[in-house]
Short mmCIF file of C-alpha atoms in Angstrom, two decimals:
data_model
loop_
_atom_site.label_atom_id
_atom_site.label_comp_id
_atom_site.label_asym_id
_atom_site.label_seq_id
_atom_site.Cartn_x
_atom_site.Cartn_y
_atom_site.Cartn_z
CA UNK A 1 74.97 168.73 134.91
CA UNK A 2 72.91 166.29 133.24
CA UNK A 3 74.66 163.91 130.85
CA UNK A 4 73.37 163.44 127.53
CA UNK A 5 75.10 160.71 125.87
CA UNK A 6 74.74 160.49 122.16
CA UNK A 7 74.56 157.58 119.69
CA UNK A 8 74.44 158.41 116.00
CA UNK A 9 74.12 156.05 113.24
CA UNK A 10 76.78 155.23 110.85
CA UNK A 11 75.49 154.50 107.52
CA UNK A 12 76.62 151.77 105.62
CA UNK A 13 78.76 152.46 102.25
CA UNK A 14 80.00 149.47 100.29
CA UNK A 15 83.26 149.56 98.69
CA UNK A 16 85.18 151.49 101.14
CA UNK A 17 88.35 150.01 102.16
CA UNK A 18 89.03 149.30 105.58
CA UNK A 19 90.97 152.27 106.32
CA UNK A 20 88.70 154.49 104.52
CA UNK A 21 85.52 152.58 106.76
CA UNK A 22 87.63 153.60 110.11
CA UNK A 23 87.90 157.11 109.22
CA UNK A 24 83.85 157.52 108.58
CA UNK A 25 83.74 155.87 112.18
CA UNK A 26 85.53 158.26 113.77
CA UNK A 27 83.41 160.92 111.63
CA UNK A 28 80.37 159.56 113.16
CA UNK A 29 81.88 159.73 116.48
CA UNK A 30 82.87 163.55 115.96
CA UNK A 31 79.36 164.08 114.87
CA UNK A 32 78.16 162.96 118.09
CA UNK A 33 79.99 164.65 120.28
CA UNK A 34 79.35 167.85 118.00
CA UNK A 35 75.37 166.75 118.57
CA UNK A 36 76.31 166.44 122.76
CA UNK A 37 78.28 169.69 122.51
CA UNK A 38 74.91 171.47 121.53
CA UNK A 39 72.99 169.51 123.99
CA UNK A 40 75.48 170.58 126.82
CA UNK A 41 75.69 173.86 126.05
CA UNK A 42 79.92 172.98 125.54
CA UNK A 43 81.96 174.23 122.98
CA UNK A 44 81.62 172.86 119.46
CA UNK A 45 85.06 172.73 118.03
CA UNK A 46 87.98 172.82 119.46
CA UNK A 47 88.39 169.38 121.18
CA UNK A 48 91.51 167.65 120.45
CA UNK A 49 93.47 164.19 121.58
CA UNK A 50 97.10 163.77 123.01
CA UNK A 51 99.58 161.53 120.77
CA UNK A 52 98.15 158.44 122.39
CA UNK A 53 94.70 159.42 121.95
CA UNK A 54 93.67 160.76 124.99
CA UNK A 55 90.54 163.41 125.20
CA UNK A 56 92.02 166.60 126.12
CA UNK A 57 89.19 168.80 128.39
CA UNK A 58 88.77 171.46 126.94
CA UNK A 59 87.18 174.60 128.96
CA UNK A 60 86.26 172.61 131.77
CA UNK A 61 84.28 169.64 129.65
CA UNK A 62 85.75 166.15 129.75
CA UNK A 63 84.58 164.20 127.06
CA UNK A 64 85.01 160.43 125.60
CA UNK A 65 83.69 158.72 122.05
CA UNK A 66 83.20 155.35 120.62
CA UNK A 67 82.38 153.85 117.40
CA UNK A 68 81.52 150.78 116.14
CA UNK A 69 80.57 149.58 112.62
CA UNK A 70 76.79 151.17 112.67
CA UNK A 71 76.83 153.49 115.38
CA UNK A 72 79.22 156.16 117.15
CA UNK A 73 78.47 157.18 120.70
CA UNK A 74 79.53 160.57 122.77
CA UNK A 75 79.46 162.11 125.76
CA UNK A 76 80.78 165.34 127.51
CA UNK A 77 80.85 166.57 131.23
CA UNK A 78 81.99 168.56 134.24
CA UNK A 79 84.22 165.62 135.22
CA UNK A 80 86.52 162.67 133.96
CA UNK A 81 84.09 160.54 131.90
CA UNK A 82 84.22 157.66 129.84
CA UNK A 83 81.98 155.85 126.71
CA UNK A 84 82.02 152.58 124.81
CA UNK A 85 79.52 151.06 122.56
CA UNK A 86 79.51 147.35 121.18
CA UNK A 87 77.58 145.38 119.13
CA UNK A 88 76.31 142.26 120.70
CA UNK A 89 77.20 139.03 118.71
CA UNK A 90 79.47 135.87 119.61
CA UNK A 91 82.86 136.38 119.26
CA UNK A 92 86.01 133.39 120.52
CA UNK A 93 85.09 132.05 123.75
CA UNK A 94 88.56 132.41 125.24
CA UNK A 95 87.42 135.99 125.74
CA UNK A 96 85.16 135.66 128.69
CA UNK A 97 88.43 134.54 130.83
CA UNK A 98 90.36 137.76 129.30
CA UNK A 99 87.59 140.24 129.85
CA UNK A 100 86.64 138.69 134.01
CA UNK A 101 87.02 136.32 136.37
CA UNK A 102 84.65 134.06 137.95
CA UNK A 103 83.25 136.77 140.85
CA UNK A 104 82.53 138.97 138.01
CA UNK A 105 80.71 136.52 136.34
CA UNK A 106 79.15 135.40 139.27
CA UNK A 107 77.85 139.34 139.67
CA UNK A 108 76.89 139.22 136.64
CA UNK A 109 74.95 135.88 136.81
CA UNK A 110 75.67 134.28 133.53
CA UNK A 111 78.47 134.14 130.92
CA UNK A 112 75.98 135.05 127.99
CA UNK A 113 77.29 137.67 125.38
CA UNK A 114 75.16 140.24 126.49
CA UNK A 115 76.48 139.73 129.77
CA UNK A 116 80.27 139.92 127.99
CA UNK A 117 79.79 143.29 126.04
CA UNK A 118 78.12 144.98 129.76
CA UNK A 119 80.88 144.24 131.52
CA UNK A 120 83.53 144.69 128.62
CA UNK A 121 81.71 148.79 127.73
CA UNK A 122 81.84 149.16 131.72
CA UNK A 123 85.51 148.59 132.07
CA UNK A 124 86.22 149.74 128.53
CA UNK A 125 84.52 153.42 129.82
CA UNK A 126 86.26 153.35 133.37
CA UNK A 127 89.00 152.71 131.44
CA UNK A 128 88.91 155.60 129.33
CA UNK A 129 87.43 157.98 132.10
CA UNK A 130 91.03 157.83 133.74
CA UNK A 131 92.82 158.24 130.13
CA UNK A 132 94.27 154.87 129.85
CA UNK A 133 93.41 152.15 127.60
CA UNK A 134 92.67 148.20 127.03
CA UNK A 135 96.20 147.07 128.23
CA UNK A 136 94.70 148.34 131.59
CA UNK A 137 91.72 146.06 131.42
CA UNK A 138 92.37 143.18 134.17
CA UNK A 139 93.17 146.23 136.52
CA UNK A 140 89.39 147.13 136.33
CA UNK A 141 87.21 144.97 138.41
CA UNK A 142 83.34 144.74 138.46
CA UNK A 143 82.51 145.77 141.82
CA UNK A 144 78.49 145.50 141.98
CA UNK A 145 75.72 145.03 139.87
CA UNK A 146 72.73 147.29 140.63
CA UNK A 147 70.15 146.86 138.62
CA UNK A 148 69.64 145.66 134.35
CA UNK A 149 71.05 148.78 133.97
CA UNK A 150 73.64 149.95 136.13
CA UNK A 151 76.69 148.58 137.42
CA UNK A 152 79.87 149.59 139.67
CA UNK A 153 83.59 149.48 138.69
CA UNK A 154 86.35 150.02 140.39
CA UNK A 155 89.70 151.07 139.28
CA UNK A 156 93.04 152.22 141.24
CA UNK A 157 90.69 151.95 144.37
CA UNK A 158 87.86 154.41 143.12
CA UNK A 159 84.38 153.24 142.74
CA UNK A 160 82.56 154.42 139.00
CA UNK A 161 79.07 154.22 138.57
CA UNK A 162 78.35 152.93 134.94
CA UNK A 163 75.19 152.93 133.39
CA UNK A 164 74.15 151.03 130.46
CA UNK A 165 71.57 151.88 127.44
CA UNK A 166 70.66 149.30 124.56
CA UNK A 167 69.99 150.26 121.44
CA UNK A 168 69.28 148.12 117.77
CA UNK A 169 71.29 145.22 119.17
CA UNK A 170 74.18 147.37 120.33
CA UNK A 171 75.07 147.87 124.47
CA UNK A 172 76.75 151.54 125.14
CA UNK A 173 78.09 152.38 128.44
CA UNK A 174 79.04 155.18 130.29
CA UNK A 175 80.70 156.57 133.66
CA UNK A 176 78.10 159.03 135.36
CA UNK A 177 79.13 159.04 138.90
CA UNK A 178 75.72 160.82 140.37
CA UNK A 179 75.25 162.64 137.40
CA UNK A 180 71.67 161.83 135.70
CA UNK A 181 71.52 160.87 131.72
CA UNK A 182 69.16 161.26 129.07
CA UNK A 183 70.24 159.53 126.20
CA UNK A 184 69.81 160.82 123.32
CA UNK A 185 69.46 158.56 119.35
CA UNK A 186 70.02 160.87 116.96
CA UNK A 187 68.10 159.50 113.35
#
């Protein structure tokens, strides 16, 4: 199966509450992963979350979203898999220390904030690939750095092959094992 992660634009309406500005997100996300549903030839209704939030498979597709202020991100497959999207812009410093350690960085080569947000959407989809969330974070460890584009996690002693895509100042990642991807911008 070849993944076809999905990134779909949220527009941007003033005067909605903040409440009312998370629910469009997770609209947008729903909208991708109804886009990646066509693309993968999956079901296009029917997929649901446990109370805590975790994507239920649903006839043999595993599936994981993401949203952010101006974009929403999706993916589906064959196995566990798991997507994150951030915008790239300085946040507090303190975070580098919460998000890796120095051999990470060192992998990494730099401490820049594009360098934060790869390695934060790499553990971030790991994370959700096994159904668990953030408070599992320091558990995740950056393994290897491939190339610009691809990295290697590992969590609870199982390598995850993570590839990146970058898109109108925005880093998405997601699990893909050997799988290939095509990503796909929807306008």
């Amino acid at each position: 199966m070849i993944l076809q992660p999905v990134l779909v634009p949220i527009p941007v309406m003033e005067g909605l509450s903040p409440p009312q500005r998370v629910q469009q997100q997770r609209d947008y996300a729903r909208r991708a992963l109804r886009h990646c549903a066509v693309l993968c030839a999956a079901p296009l209704d029917g997929w649901r979350q446990s109370p805590d939030g975790v994507p239920i498979p649903l006839k043999g597709f595993y599936w994981s979203i993401s949203h952010k202020r101006r974009w929403a991100a999706a993916v589906i497959a064959d196995h566990p898999v798991g997507i994150d999207i951030e915008y790239v812009h300085p946040r507090r410093g303190d975070l580098f220390i919460a998000v890796g350690d120095d051999d990470e960085w060192t992998l990494l080569g730099d401490r820049s904030w594009h360098s934060f947000f790869r390695l934060f959407t790499a553990k971030e989809a790991t994370l959700k690939a096994n159904g668990v969330g953030i408070g599992y974070l320091s558990a995740c460890r950056l393994a290897e750095v491939t190339d610009d584009r691809h990295v290697v996690t590992k969590y609870k002693d199982r390598d995850w092959r993570i590839e990146h895509f970058e898109h109108d100042e925005h880093i998405a990642a997601v699990t893909c094992a050997d799988a290939a991807l095509a990503w796909n911008v929807v306008s």
